[in-house]
PDB file of C-alpha atoms in Angstrom:
ATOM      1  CA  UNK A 289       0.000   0.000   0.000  1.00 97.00           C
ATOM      2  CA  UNK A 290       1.589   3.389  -1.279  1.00 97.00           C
ATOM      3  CA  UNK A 291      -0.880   5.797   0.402  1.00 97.00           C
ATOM      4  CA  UNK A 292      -4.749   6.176   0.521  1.00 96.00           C
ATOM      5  CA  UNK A 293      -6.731   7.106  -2.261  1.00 97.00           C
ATOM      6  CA  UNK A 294      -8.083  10.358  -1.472  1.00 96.00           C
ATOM      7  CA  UNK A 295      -4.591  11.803  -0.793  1.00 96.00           C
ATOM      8  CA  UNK A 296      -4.726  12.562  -4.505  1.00 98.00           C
ATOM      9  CA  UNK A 297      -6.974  14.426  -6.679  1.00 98.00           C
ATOM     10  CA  UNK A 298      -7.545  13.938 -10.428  1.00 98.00           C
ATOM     11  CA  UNK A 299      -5.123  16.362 -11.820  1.00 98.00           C
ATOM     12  CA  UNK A 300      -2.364  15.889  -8.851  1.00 98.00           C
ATOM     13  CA  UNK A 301       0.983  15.137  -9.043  1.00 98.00           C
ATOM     14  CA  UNK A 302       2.882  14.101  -5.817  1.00 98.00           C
ATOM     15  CA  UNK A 303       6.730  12.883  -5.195  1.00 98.00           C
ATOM     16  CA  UNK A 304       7.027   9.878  -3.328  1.00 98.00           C
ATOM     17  CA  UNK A 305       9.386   7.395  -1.351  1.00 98.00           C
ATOM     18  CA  UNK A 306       9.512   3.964  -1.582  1.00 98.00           C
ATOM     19  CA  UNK A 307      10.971   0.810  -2.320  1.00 97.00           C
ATOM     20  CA  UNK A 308      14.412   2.609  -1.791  1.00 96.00           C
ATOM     21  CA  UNK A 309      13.721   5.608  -4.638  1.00 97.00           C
ATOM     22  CA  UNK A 310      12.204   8.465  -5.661  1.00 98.00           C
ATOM     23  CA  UNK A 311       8.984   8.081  -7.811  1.00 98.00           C
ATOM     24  CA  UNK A 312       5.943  10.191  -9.012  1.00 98.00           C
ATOM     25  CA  UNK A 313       2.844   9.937  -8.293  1.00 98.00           C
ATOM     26  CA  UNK A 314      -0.158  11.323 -10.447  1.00 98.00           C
ATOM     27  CA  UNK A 315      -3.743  10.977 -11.095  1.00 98.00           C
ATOM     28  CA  UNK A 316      -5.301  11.049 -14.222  1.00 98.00           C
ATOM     29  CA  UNK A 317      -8.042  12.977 -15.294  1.00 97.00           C
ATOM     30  CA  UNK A 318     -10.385  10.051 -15.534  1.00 97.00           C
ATOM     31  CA  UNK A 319      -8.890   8.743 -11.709  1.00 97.00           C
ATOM     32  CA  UNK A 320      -6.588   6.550 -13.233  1.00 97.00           C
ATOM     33  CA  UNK A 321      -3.590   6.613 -10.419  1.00 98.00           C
ATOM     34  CA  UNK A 322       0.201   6.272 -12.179  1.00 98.00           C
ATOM     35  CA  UNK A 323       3.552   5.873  -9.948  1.00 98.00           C
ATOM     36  CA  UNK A 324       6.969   6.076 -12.552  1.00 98.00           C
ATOM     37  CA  UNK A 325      10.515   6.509 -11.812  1.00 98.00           C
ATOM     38  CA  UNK A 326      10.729  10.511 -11.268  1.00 98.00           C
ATOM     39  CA  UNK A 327      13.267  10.593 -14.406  1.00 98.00           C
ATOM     40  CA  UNK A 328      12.208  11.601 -18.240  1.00 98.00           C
ATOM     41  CA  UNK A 329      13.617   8.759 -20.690  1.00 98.00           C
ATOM     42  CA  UNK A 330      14.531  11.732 -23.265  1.00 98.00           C
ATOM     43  CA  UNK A 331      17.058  13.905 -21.185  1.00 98.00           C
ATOM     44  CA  UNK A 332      16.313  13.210 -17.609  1.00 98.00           C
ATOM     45  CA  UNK A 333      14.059  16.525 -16.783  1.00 98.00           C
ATOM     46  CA  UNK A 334      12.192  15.485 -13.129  1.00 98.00           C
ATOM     47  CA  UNK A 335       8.742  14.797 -13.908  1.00 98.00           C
ATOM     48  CA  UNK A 336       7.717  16.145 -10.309  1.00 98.00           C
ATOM     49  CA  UNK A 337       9.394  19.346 -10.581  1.00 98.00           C
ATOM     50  CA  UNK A 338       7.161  21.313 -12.908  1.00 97.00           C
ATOM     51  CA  UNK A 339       5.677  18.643 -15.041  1.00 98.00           C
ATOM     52  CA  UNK A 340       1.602  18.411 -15.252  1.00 98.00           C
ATOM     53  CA  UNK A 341      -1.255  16.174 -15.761  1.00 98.00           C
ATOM     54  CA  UNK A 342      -2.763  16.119 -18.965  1.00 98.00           C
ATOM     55  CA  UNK A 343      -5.283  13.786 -19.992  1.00 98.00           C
ATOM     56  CA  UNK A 344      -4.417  10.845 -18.232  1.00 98.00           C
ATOM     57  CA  UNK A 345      -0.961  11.584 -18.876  1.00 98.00           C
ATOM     58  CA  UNK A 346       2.040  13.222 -17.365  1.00 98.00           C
ATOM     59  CA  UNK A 347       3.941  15.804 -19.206  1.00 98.00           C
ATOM     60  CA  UNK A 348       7.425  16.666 -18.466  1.00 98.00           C
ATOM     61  CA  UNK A 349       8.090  20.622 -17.753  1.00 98.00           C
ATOM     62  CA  UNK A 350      11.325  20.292 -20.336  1.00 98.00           C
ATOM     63  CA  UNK A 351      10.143  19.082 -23.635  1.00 98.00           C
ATOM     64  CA  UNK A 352       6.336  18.305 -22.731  1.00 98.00           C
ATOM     65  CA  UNK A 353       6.927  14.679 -24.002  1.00 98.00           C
ATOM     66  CA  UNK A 354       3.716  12.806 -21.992  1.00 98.00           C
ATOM     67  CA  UNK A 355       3.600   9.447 -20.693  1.00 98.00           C
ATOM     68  CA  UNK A 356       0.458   7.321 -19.385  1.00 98.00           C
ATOM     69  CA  UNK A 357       0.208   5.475 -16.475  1.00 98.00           C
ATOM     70  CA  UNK A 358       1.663   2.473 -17.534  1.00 98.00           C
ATOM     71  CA  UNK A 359       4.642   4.597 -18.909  1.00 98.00           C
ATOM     72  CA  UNK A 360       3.870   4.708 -22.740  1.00 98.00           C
ATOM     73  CA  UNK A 361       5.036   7.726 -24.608  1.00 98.00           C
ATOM     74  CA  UNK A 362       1.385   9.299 -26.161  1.00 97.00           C
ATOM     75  CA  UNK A 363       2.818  12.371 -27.239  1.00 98.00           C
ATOM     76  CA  UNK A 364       6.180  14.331 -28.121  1.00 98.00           C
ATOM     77  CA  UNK A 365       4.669  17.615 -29.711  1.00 98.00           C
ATOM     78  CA  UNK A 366       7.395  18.167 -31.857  1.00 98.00           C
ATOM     79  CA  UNK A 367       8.508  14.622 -33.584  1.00 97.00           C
ATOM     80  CA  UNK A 368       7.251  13.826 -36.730  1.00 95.00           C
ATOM     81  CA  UNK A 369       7.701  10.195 -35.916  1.00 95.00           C
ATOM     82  CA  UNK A 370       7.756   8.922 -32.359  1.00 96.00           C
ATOM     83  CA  UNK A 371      10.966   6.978 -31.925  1.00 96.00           C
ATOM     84  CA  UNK A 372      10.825   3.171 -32.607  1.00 97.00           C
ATOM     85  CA  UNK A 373      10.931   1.751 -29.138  1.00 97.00           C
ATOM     86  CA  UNK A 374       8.582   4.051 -27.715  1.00 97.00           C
ATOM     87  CA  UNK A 375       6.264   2.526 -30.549  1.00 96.00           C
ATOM     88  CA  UNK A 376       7.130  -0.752 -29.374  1.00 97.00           C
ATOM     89  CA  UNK A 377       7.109  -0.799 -25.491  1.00 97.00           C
ATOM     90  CA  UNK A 378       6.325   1.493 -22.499  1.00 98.00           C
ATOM     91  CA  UNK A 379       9.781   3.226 -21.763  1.00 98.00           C
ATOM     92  CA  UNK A 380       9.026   5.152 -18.225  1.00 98.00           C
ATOM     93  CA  UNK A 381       8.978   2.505 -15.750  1.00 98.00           C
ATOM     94  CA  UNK A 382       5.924   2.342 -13.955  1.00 98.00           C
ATOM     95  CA  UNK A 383       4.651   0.154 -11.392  1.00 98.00           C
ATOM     96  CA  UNK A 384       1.431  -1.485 -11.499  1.00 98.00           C
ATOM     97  CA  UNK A 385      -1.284  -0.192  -9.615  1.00 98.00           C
ATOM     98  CA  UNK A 386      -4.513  -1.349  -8.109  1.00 97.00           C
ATOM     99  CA  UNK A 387      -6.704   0.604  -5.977  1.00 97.00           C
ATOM    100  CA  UNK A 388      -9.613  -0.772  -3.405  1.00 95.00           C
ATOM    101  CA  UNK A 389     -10.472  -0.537   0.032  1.00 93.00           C
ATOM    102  CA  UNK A 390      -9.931   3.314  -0.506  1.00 93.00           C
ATOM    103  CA  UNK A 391      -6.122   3.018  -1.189  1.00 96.00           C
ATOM    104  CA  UNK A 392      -3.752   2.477  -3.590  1.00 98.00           C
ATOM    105  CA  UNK A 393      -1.127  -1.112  -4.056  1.00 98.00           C
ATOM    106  CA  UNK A 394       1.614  -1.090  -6.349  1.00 98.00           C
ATOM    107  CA  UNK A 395       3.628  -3.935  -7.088  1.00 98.00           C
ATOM    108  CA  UNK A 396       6.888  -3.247  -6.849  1.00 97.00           C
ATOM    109  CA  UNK A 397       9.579  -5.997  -8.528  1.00 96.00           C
ATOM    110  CA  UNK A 398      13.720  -4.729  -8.570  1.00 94.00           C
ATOM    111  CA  UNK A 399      13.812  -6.324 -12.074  1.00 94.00           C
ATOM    112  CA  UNK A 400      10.901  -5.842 -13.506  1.00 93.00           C
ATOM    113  CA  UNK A 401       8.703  -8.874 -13.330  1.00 95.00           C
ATOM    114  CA  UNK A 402       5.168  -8.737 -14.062  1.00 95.00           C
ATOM    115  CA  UNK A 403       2.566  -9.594 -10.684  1.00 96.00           C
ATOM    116  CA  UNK A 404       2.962 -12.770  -9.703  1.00 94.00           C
ATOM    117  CA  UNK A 405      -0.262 -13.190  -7.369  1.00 94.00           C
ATOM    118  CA  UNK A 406      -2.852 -11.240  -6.506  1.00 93.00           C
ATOM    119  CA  UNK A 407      -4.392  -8.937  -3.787  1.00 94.00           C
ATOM    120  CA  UNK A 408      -6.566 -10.727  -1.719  1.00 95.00           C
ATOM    121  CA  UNK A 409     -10.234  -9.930  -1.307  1.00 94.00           C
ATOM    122  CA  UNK A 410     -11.415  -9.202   2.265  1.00 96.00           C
ATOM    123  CA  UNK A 411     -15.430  -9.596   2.190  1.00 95.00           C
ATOM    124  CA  UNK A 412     -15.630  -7.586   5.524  1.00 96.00           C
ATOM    125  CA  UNK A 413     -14.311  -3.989   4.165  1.00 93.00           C
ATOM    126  CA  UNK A 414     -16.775  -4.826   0.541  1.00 92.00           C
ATOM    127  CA  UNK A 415     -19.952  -5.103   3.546  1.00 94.00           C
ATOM    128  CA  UNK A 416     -22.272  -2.101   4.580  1.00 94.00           C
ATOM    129  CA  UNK A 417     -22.720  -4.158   7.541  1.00 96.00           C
ATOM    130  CA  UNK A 418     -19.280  -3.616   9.174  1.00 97.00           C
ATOM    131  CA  UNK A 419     -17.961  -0.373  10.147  1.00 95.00           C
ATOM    132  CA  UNK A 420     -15.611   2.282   9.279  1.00 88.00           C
ATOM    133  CA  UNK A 421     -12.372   3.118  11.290  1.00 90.00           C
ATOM    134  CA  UNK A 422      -9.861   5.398  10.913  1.00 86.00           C
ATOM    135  CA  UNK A 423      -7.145   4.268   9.206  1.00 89.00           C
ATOM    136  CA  UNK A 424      -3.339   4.189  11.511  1.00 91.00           C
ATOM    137  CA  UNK A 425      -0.019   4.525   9.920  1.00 93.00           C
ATOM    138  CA  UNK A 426       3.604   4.592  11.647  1.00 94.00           C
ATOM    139  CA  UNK A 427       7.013   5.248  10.470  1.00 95.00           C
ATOM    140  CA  UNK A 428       9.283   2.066  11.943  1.00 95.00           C
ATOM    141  CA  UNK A 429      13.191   1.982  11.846  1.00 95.00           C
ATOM    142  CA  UNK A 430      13.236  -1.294  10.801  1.00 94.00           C
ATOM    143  CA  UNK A 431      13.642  -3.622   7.468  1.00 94.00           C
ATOM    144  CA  UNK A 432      10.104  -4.860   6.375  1.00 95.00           C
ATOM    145  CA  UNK A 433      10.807  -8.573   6.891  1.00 96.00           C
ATOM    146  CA  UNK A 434      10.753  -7.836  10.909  1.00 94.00           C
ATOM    147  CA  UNK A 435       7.434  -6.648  10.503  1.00 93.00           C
ATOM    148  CA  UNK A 436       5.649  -9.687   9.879  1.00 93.00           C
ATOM    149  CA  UNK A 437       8.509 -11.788  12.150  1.00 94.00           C
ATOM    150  CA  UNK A 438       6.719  -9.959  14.613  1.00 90.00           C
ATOM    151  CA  UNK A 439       3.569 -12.782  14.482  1.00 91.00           C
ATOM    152  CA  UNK A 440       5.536 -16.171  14.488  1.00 94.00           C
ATOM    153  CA  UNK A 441       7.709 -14.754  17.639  1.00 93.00           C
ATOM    154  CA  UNK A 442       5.005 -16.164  20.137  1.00 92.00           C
ATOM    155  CA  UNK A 443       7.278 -15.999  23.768  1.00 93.00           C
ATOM    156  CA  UNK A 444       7.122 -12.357  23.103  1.00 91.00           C
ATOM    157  CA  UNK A 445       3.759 -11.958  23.637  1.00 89.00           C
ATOM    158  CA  UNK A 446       4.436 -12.808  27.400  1.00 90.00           C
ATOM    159  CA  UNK A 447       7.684 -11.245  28.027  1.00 91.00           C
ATOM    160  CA  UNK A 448       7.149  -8.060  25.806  1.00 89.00           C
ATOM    161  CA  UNK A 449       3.213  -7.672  25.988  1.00 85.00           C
ATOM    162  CA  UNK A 450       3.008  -9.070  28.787  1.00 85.00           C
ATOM    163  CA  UNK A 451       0.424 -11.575  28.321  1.00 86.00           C
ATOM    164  CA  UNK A 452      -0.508 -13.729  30.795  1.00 90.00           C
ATOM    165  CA  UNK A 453       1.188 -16.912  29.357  1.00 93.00           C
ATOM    166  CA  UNK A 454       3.131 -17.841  25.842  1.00 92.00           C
ATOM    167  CA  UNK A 455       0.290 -18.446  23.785  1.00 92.00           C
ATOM    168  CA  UNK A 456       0.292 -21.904  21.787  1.00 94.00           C
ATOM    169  CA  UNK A 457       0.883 -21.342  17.909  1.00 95.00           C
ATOM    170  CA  UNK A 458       1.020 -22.998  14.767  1.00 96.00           C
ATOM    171  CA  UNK A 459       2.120 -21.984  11.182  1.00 97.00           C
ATOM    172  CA  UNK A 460       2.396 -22.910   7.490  1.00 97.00           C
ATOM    173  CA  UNK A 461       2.861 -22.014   4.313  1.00 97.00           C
ATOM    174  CA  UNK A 462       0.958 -22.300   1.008  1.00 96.00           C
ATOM    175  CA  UNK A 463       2.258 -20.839  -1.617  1.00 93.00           C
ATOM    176  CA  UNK A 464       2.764 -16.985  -1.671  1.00 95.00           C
ATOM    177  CA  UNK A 465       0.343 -17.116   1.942  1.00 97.00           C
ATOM    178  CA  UNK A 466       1.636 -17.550   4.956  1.00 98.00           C
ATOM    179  CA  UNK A 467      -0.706 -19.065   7.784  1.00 98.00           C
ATOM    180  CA  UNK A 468      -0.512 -18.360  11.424  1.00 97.00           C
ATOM    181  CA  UNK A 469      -2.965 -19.058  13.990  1.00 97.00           C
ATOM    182  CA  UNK A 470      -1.990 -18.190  17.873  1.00 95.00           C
ATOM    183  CA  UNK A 471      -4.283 -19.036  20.771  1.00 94.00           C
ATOM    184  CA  UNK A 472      -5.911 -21.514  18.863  1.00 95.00           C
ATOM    185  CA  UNK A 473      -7.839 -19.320  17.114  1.00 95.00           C
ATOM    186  CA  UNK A 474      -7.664 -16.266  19.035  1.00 93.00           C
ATOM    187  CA  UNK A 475      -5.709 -14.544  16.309  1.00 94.00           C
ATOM    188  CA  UNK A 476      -5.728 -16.059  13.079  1.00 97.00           C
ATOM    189  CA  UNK A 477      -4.035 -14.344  10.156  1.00 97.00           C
ATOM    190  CA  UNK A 478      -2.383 -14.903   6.565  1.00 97.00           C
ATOM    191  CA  UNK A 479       0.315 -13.357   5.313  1.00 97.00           C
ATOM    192  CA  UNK A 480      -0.218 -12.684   1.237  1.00 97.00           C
ATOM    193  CA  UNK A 481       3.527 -11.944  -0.083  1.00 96.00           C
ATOM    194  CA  UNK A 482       5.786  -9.156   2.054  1.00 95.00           C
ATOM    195  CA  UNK A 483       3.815  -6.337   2.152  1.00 95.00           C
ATOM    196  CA  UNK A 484       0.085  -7.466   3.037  1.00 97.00           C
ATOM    197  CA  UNK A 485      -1.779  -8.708   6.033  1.00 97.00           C
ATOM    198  CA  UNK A 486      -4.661  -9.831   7.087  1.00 97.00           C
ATOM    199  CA  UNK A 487      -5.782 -11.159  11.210  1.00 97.00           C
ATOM    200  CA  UNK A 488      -8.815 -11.606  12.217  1.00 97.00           C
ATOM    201  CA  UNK A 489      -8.689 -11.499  16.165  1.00 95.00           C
ATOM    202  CA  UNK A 490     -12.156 -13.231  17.620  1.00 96.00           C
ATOM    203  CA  UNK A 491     -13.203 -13.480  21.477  1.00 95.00           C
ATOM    204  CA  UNK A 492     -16.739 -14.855  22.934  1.00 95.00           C
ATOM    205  CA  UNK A 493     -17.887 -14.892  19.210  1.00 96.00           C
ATOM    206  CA  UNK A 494     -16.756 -11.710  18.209  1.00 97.00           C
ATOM    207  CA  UNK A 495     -14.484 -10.589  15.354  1.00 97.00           C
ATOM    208  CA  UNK A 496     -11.868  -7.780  15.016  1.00 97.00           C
ATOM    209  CA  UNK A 497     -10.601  -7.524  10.929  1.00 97.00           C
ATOM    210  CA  UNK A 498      -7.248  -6.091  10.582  1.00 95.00           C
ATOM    211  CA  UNK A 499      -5.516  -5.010   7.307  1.00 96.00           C
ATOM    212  CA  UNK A 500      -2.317  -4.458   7.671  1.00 95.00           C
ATOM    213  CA  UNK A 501       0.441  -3.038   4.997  1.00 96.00           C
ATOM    214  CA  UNK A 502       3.918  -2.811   5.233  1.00 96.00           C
ATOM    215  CA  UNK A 503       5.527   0.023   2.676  1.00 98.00           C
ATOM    216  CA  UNK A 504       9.299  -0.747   2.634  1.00 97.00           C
ATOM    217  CA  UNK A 505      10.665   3.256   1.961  1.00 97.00           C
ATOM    218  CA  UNK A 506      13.936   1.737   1.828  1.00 95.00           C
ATOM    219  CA  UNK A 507      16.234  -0.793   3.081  1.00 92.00           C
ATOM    220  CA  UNK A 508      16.008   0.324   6.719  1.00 93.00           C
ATOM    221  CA  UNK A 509      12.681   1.914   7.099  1.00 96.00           C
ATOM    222  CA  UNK A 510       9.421   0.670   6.557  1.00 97.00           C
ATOM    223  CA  UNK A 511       5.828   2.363   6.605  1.00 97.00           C
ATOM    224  CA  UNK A 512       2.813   0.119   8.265  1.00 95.00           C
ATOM    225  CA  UNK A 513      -0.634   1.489   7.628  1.00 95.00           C
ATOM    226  CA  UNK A 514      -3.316  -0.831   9.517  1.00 93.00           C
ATOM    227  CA  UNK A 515      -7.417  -0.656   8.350  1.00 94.00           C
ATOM    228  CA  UNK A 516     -10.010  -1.695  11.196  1.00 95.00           C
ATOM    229  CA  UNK A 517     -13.747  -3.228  11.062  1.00 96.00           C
ATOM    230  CA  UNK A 518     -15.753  -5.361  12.539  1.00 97.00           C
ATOM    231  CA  UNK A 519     -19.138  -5.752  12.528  1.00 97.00           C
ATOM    232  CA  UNK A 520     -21.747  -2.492  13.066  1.00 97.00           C
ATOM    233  CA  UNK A 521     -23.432  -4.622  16.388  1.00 96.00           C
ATOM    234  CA  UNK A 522     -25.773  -2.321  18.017  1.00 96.00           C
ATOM    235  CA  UNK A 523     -24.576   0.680  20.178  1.00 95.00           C
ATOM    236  CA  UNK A 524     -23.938  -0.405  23.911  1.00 96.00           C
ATOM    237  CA  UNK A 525     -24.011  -4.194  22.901  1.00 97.00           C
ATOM    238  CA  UNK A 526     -21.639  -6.333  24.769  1.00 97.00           C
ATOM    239  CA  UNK A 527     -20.805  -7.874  21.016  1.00 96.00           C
ATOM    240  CA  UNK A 528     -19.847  -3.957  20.127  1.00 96.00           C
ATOM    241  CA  UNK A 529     -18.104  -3.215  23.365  1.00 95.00           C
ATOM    242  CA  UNK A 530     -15.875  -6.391  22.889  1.00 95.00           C
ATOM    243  CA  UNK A 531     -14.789  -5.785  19.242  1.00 95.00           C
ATOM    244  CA  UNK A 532     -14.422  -2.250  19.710  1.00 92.00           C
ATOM    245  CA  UNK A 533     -11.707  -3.784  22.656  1.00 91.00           C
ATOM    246  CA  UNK A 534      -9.950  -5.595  20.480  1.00 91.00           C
ATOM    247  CA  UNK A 535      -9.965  -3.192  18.372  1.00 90.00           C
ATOM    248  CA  UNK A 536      -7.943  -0.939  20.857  1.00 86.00           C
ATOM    249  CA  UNK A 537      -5.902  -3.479  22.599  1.00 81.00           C
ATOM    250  CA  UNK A 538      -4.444  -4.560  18.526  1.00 79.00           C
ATOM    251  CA  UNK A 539      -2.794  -0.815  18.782  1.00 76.00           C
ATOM    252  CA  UNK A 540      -1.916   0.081  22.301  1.00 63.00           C
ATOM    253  CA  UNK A 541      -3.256  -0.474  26.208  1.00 53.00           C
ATOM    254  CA  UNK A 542      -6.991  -0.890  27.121  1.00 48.00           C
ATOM    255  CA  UNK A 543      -8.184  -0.184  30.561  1.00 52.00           C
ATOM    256  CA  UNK A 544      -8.621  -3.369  31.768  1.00 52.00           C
ATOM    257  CA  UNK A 545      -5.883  -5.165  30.858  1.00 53.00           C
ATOM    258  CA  UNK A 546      -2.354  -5.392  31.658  1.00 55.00           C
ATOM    259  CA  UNK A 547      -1.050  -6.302  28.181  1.00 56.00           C
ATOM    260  CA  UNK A 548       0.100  -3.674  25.665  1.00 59.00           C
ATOM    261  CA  UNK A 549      -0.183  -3.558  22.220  1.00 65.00           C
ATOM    262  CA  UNK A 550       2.567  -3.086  19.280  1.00 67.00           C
ATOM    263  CA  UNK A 551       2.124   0.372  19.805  1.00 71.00           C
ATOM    264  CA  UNK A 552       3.291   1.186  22.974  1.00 68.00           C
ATOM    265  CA  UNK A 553       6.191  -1.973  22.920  1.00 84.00           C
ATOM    266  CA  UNK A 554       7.174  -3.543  19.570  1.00 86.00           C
ATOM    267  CA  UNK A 555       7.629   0.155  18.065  1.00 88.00           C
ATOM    268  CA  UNK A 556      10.821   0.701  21.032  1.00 90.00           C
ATOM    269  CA  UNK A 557      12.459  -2.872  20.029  1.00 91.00           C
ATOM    270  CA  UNK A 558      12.041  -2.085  16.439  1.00 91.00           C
ATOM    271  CA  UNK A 559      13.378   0.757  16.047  1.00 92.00           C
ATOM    272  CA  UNK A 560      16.328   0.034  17.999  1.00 93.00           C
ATOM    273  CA  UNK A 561      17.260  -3.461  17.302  1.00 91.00           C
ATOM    274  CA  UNK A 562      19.979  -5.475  15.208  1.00 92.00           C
ATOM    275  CA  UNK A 563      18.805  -7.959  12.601  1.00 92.00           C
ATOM    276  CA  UNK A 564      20.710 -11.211  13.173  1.00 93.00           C
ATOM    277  CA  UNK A 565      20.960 -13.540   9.552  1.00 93.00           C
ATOM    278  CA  UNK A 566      21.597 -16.393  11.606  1.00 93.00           C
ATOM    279  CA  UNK A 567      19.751 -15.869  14.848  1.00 94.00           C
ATOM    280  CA  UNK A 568      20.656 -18.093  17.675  1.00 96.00           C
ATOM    281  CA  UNK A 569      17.394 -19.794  18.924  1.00 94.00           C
ATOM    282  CA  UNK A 570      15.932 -22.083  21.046  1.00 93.00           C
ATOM    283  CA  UNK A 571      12.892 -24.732  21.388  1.00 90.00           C
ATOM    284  CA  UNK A 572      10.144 -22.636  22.597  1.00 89.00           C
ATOM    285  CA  UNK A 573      10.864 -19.418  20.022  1.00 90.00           C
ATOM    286  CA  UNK A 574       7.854 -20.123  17.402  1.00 89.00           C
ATOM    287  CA  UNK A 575       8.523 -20.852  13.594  1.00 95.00           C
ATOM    288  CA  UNK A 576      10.518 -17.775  12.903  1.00 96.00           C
ATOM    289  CA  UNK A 577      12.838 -19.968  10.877  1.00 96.00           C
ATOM    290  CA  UNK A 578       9.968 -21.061   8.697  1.00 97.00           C
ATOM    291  CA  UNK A 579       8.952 -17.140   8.048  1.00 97.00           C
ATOM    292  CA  UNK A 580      12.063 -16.557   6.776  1.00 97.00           C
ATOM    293  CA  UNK A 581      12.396 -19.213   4.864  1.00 97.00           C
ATOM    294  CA  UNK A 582       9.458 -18.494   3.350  1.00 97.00           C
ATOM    295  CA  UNK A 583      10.038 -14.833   3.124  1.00 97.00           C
ATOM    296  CA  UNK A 584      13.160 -15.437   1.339  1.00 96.00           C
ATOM    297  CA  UNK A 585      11.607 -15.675  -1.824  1.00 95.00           C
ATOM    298  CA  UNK A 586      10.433 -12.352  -1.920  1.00 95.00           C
ATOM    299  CA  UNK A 587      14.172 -11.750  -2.631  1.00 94.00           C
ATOM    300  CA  UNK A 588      15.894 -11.748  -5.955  1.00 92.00           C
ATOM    301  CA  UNK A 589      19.567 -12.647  -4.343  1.00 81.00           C
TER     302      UNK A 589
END
């Protein structure tokens, strides 16, 4: 997840880190949402400083050559004849771009390669019958692989969070998803590739939905932005009263409990910790060797 849709208008044109660069970001006339590498092919003019949005198109401020979303070349004003490669392929790179749940994904490949699975559908932010929450996004000192670590680590939960016991947990992998269920079903989630989660925490029959995305900015810094519902139970319910609790406790402290959430703990560790490649562990640490070893092929080294 780059940002959320409405932080730009049809017409807008916004610079952007990520994925350890500089890009664009623009909206087309007709919504369409474009992220490119900042740089003109023709003589390297910055398409953020001074270029505009015309059509669907972005036009560079030096030559006014224009390029789509998907980085095609539909207009250099003064060729007779566009050049032969820019017939033949797009040459701005841009990323491909999907936008739902009111925000927009871009798949992001070092070399290129064309989506290799998709974003998953979560039927509980498509319902009228589930509510809206504000969306939460934090700025963490630490590589986006540690981010999802964070699940599989179960003893932390006691000794960090301070949960009453270390919670049993199980884990596995299928495919580009990773599974992880802790508490036997008190939180239940799925990893879908690096940068997408989604945990579904449930008590006395009720259900809190997360989303969570993980933006790597670059190779040290990464960008989580977490989207909330659960279902609109009448006001004053004890069904409403408990989800809106888990809700709360998924981010920080709740009144009634002693345990803290990521917000007010995991946020010190990680941005002040040392990744370890070969991590010295021991029987009761979780499947954190399994995450990366499914995580490492999100890696093209």
């Amino acid at each position: 997840m780059i940002d959320e849709s409405a932080s730009i208008a049809p017409g807008e044109i916004r610079q952007i880190q990520a994925f350890d660069q500089q890009w664009v970001m623009f909206r087309g006339e007709s919504g369409k949402v474009g992220i490119s590498d900042p740089f003109c092919p023709h003589l390297g003019a910055h398409l953020g400083e001074g270029g505009v949005v015309v059509g669907d198109s972005i036009r560079c401020p030096f030559h006014h050559w224009e390029y789509d979303t998907q980085g095609w070349c539909t207009k250099i004003p003064y060729a007779k004849v566009m050049p032969p490669i820019a017939r033949k392929k797009p040459i701005l790179r841009s990323l491909p771009i999907i936008e739902r749940y009111g925000a927009i994904y871009a798949w992001y490949h070092p070399e290129g390669a064309e989506p290799m699975f998709e974003l998953p559908e979560v039927p509980e932010f498509e319902s009228d019958d589930y509510v809206t929450l504000p969306r939460g996004a934090w700025d963490i000192g630490t590589a986006i692989q540690e981010i999802g670590e964070n699940a599989v680590d179960f003893a932390h939960l006691h000794y960090l969070h301070g949960a009453p016991i270390i919670p049993p947990g199980t884990a596995r992998v299928e495919g580009n998803v990773f599974h992880f269920d802790i508490g036997n079903g008190y939180i239940v989630g799925e990893n879908h590739g690096p940068g997408i989660a989604v945990v579904r925490h449930s008590q006395n029959g009720v259900t809190m939905t997360m989303f969570s995305s993980s933006l790597p900015i670059d190779r040290e810094n990464t960008r989580t932005m977490m989207q909330f519902t659960y279902r609109n139970y009448e006001e004053g319910s004890v069904e409403r009263k408990i989800a809106h609790k888990l809700y709360e406790h998924s981010i920080g402290e709740t009144e009634d409990e002693d345990s803290a959430g990521f917000e007010s703990v995991d946020l010190i560790v990680w941005n002040n910790k040392k990744y370890r490649p070969q991590p010295l562990l021991c029987d009761g640490d979780g499947p954190i060797l399994l995450w990366r070893r499914w995580f490492s092929q999100y890696y093209v080294e």
